[in-house]
């Protein structure tokens, strides 16, 4: 049930763009995105619910394609502060809330000057 | 507000020893979670509590027990520690189940020898 994230790692120069994908084999109710810096706790970025709504957070946005059971995180004009590991967390849709997330294995993003 | 706090920050155990990891939140959240994080595995849900008085198993519950002591506190107990339980443990809480941001504590680094 663990969602699959791709790519596993991304290296960027400041100002470049990146896309991180999260795919599930199950129908999804919601997708969360978190960023974790080395040695720290994960920090919430955004949530996307059933309905395909696209959310934004500064220059980071995301989309949710329910039919494909996929979500993508878009980082535009990357900054040094974007470096870290990005996790998607998915709630599988079973007709009611399950109150729990299943996280992907993460995508490590490094931004260099 | 302290947010989510965890104690201890770091612990070394010998195989077979027991210990309890403590977690408390001061945000009046209903739902609380325990995750473990291992290199390359992402965050895996051990147990969660959707509301005071309820607890449910997550993906990897074997070898652990939990107690939702009250609305603020959610503890994780290792009855007989094993080297496979060496990991970083994160506690998290949210006020809206799967559609709310999860707030993570700073983590407990556990080494079992």
mmCIF file of C-alpha atoms in Angstrom:
data_model
loop_
_atom_site.group_PDB
_atom_site.id
_atom_site.type_symbol
_atom_site.label_atom_id
_atom_site.label_comp_id
_atom_site.label_asym_id
_atom_site.label_seq_id
_atom_site.Cartn_x
_atom_site.Cartn_y
_atom_site.Cartn_z
ATOM 1 C CA UNK A 1 0.000 0.000 0.000
ATOM 2 C CA UNK A 2 3.012 2.300 0.324
ATOM 3 C CA UNK A 3 2.941 4.949 -2.412
ATOM 4 C CA UNK A 4 5.837 5.087 -4.838
ATOM 5 C CA UNK A 5 7.733 8.337 -5.208
ATOM 6 C CA UNK A 6 9.859 9.311 -8.183
ATOM 7 C CA UNK A 7 12.530 10.277 -8.696
ATOM 8 C CA UNK A 8 14.399 9.040 -5.631
ATOM 9 C CA UNK A 9 16.794 11.978 -5.799
ATOM 10 C CA UNK A 10 17.074 15.295 -7.610
ATOM 11 C CA UNK A 11 20.011 17.688 -7.882
ATOM 12 C CA UNK A 12 19.276 21.252 -8.965
ATOM 13 C CA UNK A 13 20.956 24.602 -9.326
ATOM 14 C CA UNK A 14 19.227 27.594 -7.793
ATOM 15 C CA UNK A 15 16.459 28.848 -10.039
ATOM 16 C CA UNK A 16 15.766 25.504 -11.710
ATOM 17 C CA UNK A 17 12.442 23.684 -11.558
ATOM 18 C CA UNK A 18 11.630 20.174 -10.362
ATOM 19 C CA UNK A 19 8.675 17.797 -10.277
ATOM 20 C CA UNK A 20 8.241 15.027 -7.714
ATOM 21 C CA UNK A 21 5.641 12.344 -8.319
ATOM 22 C CA UNK A 22 3.683 10.129 -5.938
ATOM 23 C CA UNK A 23 1.709 7.123 -7.213
ATOM 24 C CA UNK A 24 -0.593 4.767 -5.370
ATOM 25 C CA UNK A 25 -2.011 1.382 -6.332
ATOM 26 C CA UNK A 26 -5.173 2.213 -4.356
ATOM 27 C CA UNK A 27 -7.883 4.857 -4.732
ATOM 28 C CA UNK A 28 -6.986 7.892 -2.654
ATOM 29 C CA UNK A 29 -9.000 10.219 -0.444
ATOM 30 C CA UNK A 30 -6.236 12.716 0.181
ATOM 31 C CA UNK A 31 -2.556 13.356 -0.458
ATOM 32 C CA UNK A 32 -0.273 15.272 1.902
ATOM 33 C CA UNK A 33 3.160 16.656 1.116
ATOM 34 C CA UNK A 34 5.874 17.163 3.736
ATOM 35 C CA UNK A 35 9.489 18.341 3.662
ATOM 36 C CA UNK A 36 12.136 17.107 6.069
ATOM 37 C CA UNK A 37 15.539 18.719 6.495
ATOM 38 C CA UNK A 38 18.422 16.609 7.696
ATOM 39 C CA UNK A 39 18.172 15.788 11.379
ATOM 40 C CA UNK A 40 14.822 17.527 11.775
ATOM 41 C CA UNK A 41 11.171 16.544 11.885
ATOM 42 C CA UNK A 42 8.959 16.555 8.771
ATOM 43 C CA UNK A 43 7.087 19.798 8.153
ATOM 44 C CA UNK A 44 3.681 20.005 6.472
ATOM 45 C CA UNK A 45 3.563 21.717 3.065
ATOM 46 C CA UNK A 46 0.067 21.127 1.708
ATOM 47 C CA UNK A 47 -2.849 18.728 1.379
ATOM 48 C CA UNK A 48 -4.930 17.810 -1.663
ATOM 49 C CA UNK A 49 -8.367 16.232 -1.352
ATOM 50 C CA UNK A 50 -10.518 14.191 -3.721
ATOM 51 C CA UNK A 51 -11.723 16.619 -6.385
ATOM 52 C CA UNK A 52 -8.432 17.378 -8.165
ATOM 53 C CA UNK A 53 -7.870 20.715 -6.436
ATOM 54 C CA UNK A 54 -4.468 22.230 -7.010
ATOM 55 C CA UNK A 55 -2.850 23.910 -4.038
ATOM 56 C CA UNK A 56 0.022 26.295 -3.722
ATOM 57 C CA UNK A 57 2.570 27.262 -1.106
ATOM 58 C CA UNK A 58 4.852 30.119 -2.148
ATOM 59 C CA UNK A 59 6.568 28.776 -5.304
ATOM 60 C CA UNK A 60 5.655 25.192 -4.486
ATOM 61 C CA UNK A 61 2.407 23.821 -5.873
ATOM 62 C CA UNK A 62 0.828 20.407 -6.262
ATOM 63 C CA UNK A 63 -1.841 18.573 -8.203
ATOM 64 C CA UNK A 64 -3.913 15.458 -7.519
ATOM 65 C CA UNK A 65 -5.223 13.226 -10.301
ATOM 66 C CA UNK A 66 -7.740 10.898 -8.666
ATOM 67 C CA UNK A 67 -8.269 8.693 -11.708
ATOM 68 C CA UNK A 68 -4.570 8.007 -12.039
ATOM 69 C CA UNK A 69 -4.165 7.813 -8.251
ATOM 70 C CA UNK A 70 -1.236 10.191 -8.563
ATOM 71 C CA UNK A 71 -0.058 13.471 -7.131
ATOM 72 C CA UNK A 72 2.759 15.702 -8.300
ATOM 73 C CA UNK A 73 4.679 18.378 -6.410
ATOM 74 C CA UNK A 74 6.033 21.265 -8.490
ATOM 75 C CA UNK A 75 8.962 23.343 -7.245
ATOM 76 C CA UNK A 76 9.621 26.389 -9.411
ATOM 77 C CA UNK A 77 12.639 28.695 -9.315
ATOM 78 C CA UNK A 78 14.181 26.550 -6.585
ATOM 79 C CA UNK A 79 15.946 28.162 -3.654
ATOM 80 C CA UNK A 80 18.689 26.784 -1.405
ATOM 81 C CA UNK A 81 16.088 26.496 1.356
ATOM 82 C CA UNK A 82 14.167 23.923 -0.722
ATOM 83 C CA UNK A 83 16.834 21.283 -0.057
ATOM 84 C CA UNK A 84 15.599 18.334 1.947
ATOM 85 C CA UNK A 85 13.639 15.127 1.577
ATOM 86 C CA UNK A 86 10.066 15.363 0.339
ATOM 87 C CA UNK A 87 7.463 12.823 1.392
ATOM 88 C CA UNK A 88 3.970 12.251 0.148
ATOM 89 C CA UNK A 89 1.464 10.826 2.608
ATOM 90 C CA UNK A 90 -1.664 9.175 1.250
ATOM 91 C CA UNK A 91 -4.985 8.267 2.759
ATOM 92 C CA UNK A 92 -6.565 5.373 0.972
ATOM 93 C CA UNK A 93 -10.238 5.809 0.092
ATOM 94 C CA UNK A 94 -12.454 3.070 1.519
ATOM 95 C CA UNK A 95 -15.716 4.997 1.690
ATOM 96 C CA UNK A 96 -14.986 6.590 5.021
ATOM 97 C CA UNK A 97 -12.142 8.313 6.857
ATOM 98 C CA UNK A 98 -9.420 5.988 8.015
ATOM 99 C CA UNK A 99 -7.648 8.696 10.030
ATOM 100 C CA UNK A 100 -4.234 7.482 8.931
ATOM 101 C CA UNK A 101 -1.616 8.287 6.313
ATOM 102 C CA UNK A 102 0.735 5.948 4.506
ATOM 103 C CA UNK A 103 3.950 7.720 3.530
ATOM 104 C CA UNK A 104 6.143 7.196 0.489
ATOM 105 C CA UNK A 105 9.861 6.476 0.784
ATOM 106 C CA UNK A 106 10.817 10.060 0.000
ATOM 107 C CA UNK A 107 12.594 12.098 -2.683
ATOM 108 C CA UNK A 108 15.863 13.733 -1.728
ATOM 109 C CA UNK A 109 16.254 17.189 -3.257
ATOM 110 C CA UNK A 110 19.531 19.085 -3.213
ATOM 111 C CA UNK A 111 19.789 22.645 -4.479
ATOM 112 C CA UNK A 112 23.229 24.100 -5.156
ATOM 113 C CA UNK A 113 24.210 27.760 -5.740
ATOM 114 C CA UNK B 1 2.882 26.796 22.572
ATOM 115 C CA UNK B 2 5.485 24.027 22.603
ATOM 116 C CA UNK B 3 3.622 22.071 19.905
ATOM 117 C CA UNK B 4 4.548 18.374 20.035
ATOM 118 C CA UNK B 5 7.224 17.350 22.526
ATOM 119 C CA UNK B 6 8.966 13.996 22.834
ATOM 120 C CA UNK B 7 11.165 12.479 25.525
ATOM 121 C CA UNK B 8 13.831 11.257 25.576
ATOM 122 C CA UNK B 9 15.719 12.738 22.619
ATOM 123 C CA UNK B 10 18.173 9.859 22.502
ATOM 124 C CA UNK B 11 18.319 6.440 24.156
ATOM 125 C CA UNK B 12 20.585 3.411 24.068
ATOM 126 C CA UNK B 13 19.100 0.071 25.129
ATOM 127 C CA UNK B 14 20.384 -3.458 25.379
ATOM 128 C CA UNK B 15 18.453 -6.245 23.690
ATOM 129 C CA UNK B 16 15.573 -7.332 25.910
ATOM 130 C CA UNK B 17 15.291 -4.121 27.873
ATOM 131 C CA UNK B 18 12.037 -2.196 27.951
ATOM 132 C CA UNK B 19 11.321 1.488 27.682
ATOM 133 C CA UNK B 20 8.525 3.974 27.095
ATOM 134 C CA UNK B 21 8.716 6.886 24.677
ATOM 135 C CA UNK B 22 6.648 9.836 25.760
ATOM 136 C CA UNK B 23 4.773 12.274 23.550
ATOM 137 C CA UNK B 24 2.653 15.278 24.482
ATOM 138 C CA UNK B 25 0.910 17.982 22.464
ATOM 139 C CA UNK B 26 -0.559 21.268 23.640
ATOM 140 C CA UNK B 27 -2.639 22.059 20.542
ATOM 141 C CA UNK B 28 -5.828 20.313 21.731
ATOM 142 C CA UNK B 29 -5.594 17.865 18.826
ATOM 143 C CA UNK B 30 -7.791 14.779 18.731
ATOM 144 C CA UNK B 31 -5.569 12.477 16.668
ATOM 145 C CA UNK B 32 -2.061 11.341 17.539
ATOM 146 C CA UNK B 33 0.385 9.039 15.740
ATOM 147 C CA UNK B 34 3.640 7.153 16.246
ATOM 148 C CA UNK B 35 5.962 6.618 13.268
ATOM 149 C CA UNK B 36 9.367 5.079 12.861
ATOM 150 C CA UNK B 37 11.827 6.262 10.258
ATOM 151 C CA UNK B 38 14.590 4.076 8.865
ATOM 152 C CA UNK B 39 16.992 4.945 6.025
ATOM 153 C CA UNK B 40 15.333 4.391 2.654
ATOM 154 C CA UNK B 41 12.011 3.348 4.217
ATOM 155 C CA UNK B 42 10.320 6.673 4.763
ATOM 156 C CA UNK B 43 7.905 7.091 7.664
ATOM 157 C CA UNK B 44 6.041 3.972 8.726
ATOM 158 C CA UNK B 45 3.007 4.155 10.982
ATOM 159 C CA UNK B 46 3.279 2.056 14.131
ATOM 160 C CA UNK B 47 0.088 2.943 16.003
ATOM 161 C CA UNK B 48 -2.348 5.795 16.016
ATOM 162 C CA UNK B 49 -5.146 7.189 18.153
ATOM 163 C CA UNK B 50 -7.964 8.905 16.290
ATOM 164 C CA UNK B 51 -9.420 10.233 19.514
ATOM 165 C CA UNK B 52 -8.966 9.973 23.258
ATOM 166 C CA UNK B 53 -9.754 6.440 24.369
ATOM 167 C CA UNK B 54 -9.101 4.732 21.034
ATOM 168 C CA UNK B 55 -5.971 3.218 19.527
ATOM 169 C CA UNK B 56 -5.412 1.299 16.292
ATOM 170 C CA UNK B 57 -2.565 -0.577 14.666
ATOM 171 C CA UNK B 58 -0.664 0.919 11.785
ATOM 172 C CA UNK B 59 1.672 -0.730 9.280
ATOM 173 C CA UNK B 60 4.328 -2.047 11.688
ATOM 174 C CA UNK B 61 2.809 -2.600 15.181
ATOM 175 C CA UNK B 62 4.632 -5.796 16.172
ATOM 176 C CA UNK B 63 6.820 -5.388 19.247
ATOM 177 C CA UNK B 64 5.113 -2.169 20.374
ATOM 178 C CA UNK B 65 2.240 -1.117 22.593
ATOM 179 C CA UNK B 66 0.656 2.277 23.052
ATOM 180 C CA UNK B 67 -1.391 4.150 25.614
ATOM 181 C CA UNK B 68 -3.481 7.247 24.991
ATOM 182 C CA UNK B 69 -3.233 8.519 28.546
ATOM 183 C CA UNK B 70 -5.439 11.566 27.942
ATOM 184 C CA UNK B 71 -6.072 13.985 25.092
ATOM 185 C CA UNK B 72 -2.559 15.460 25.386
ATOM 186 C CA UNK B 73 -0.387 12.385 25.846
ATOM 187 C CA UNK B 74 0.315 9.311 23.731
ATOM 188 C CA UNK B 75 3.072 6.929 24.799
ATOM 189 C CA UNK B 76 4.834 4.143 22.918
ATOM 190 C CA UNK B 77 6.234 1.157 24.810
ATOM 191 C CA UNK B 78 8.841 -1.365 23.755
ATOM 192 C CA UNK B 79 8.417 -4.371 26.060
ATOM 193 C CA UNK B 80 11.515 -6.263 24.950
ATOM 194 C CA UNK B 81 13.730 -4.218 22.658
ATOM 195 C CA UNK B 82 15.379 -5.836 19.637
ATOM 196 C CA UNK B 83 18.153 -4.489 17.366
ATOM 197 C CA UNK B 84 15.557 -4.289 14.551
ATOM 198 C CA UNK B 85 13.850 -1.562 16.567
ATOM 199 C CA UNK B 86 16.837 0.748 16.197
ATOM 200 C CA UNK B 87 15.292 3.743 14.500
ATOM 201 C CA UNK B 88 14.166 7.341 14.817
ATOM 202 C CA UNK B 89 10.692 7.574 16.314
ATOM 203 C CA UNK B 90 8.405 10.493 15.573
ATOM 204 C CA UNK B 91 5.178 11.396 17.273
ATOM 205 C CA UNK B 92 2.648 13.551 15.404
ATOM 206 C CA UNK B 93 -0.770 15.064 16.031
ATOM 207 C CA UNK B 94 -3.561 16.621 13.994
ATOM 208 C CA UNK B 95 -6.920 18.193 14.691
ATOM 209 C CA UNK B 96 -8.790 17.033 11.599
ATOM 210 C CA UNK B 97 -7.846 13.419 11.085
ATOM 211 C CA UNK B 98 -6.579 12.721 7.577
ATOM 212 C CA UNK B 99 -7.534 16.115 6.186
ATOM 213 C CA UNK B 100 -5.506 18.108 8.660
ATOM 214 C CA UNK B 101 -1.816 18.867 8.711
ATOM 215 C CA UNK B 102 0.182 16.574 10.916
ATOM 216 C CA UNK B 103 2.525 18.311 13.327
ATOM 217 C CA UNK B 104 5.594 16.293 14.221
ATOM 218 C CA UNK B 105 7.673 16.216 17.364
ATOM 219 C CA UNK B 106 11.496 16.469 17.214
ATOM 220 C CA UNK B 107 11.977 12.697 17.309
ATOM 221 C CA UNK B 108 13.614 10.131 19.579
ATOM 222 C CA UNK B 109 16.735 8.389 18.335
ATOM 223 C CA UNK B 110 16.825 4.834 19.681
ATOM 224 C CA UNK B 111 19.775 2.483 19.444
ATOM 225 C CA UNK B 112 19.303 -1.129 20.524
ATOM 226 C CA UNK B 113 22.521 -3.076 21.009
#
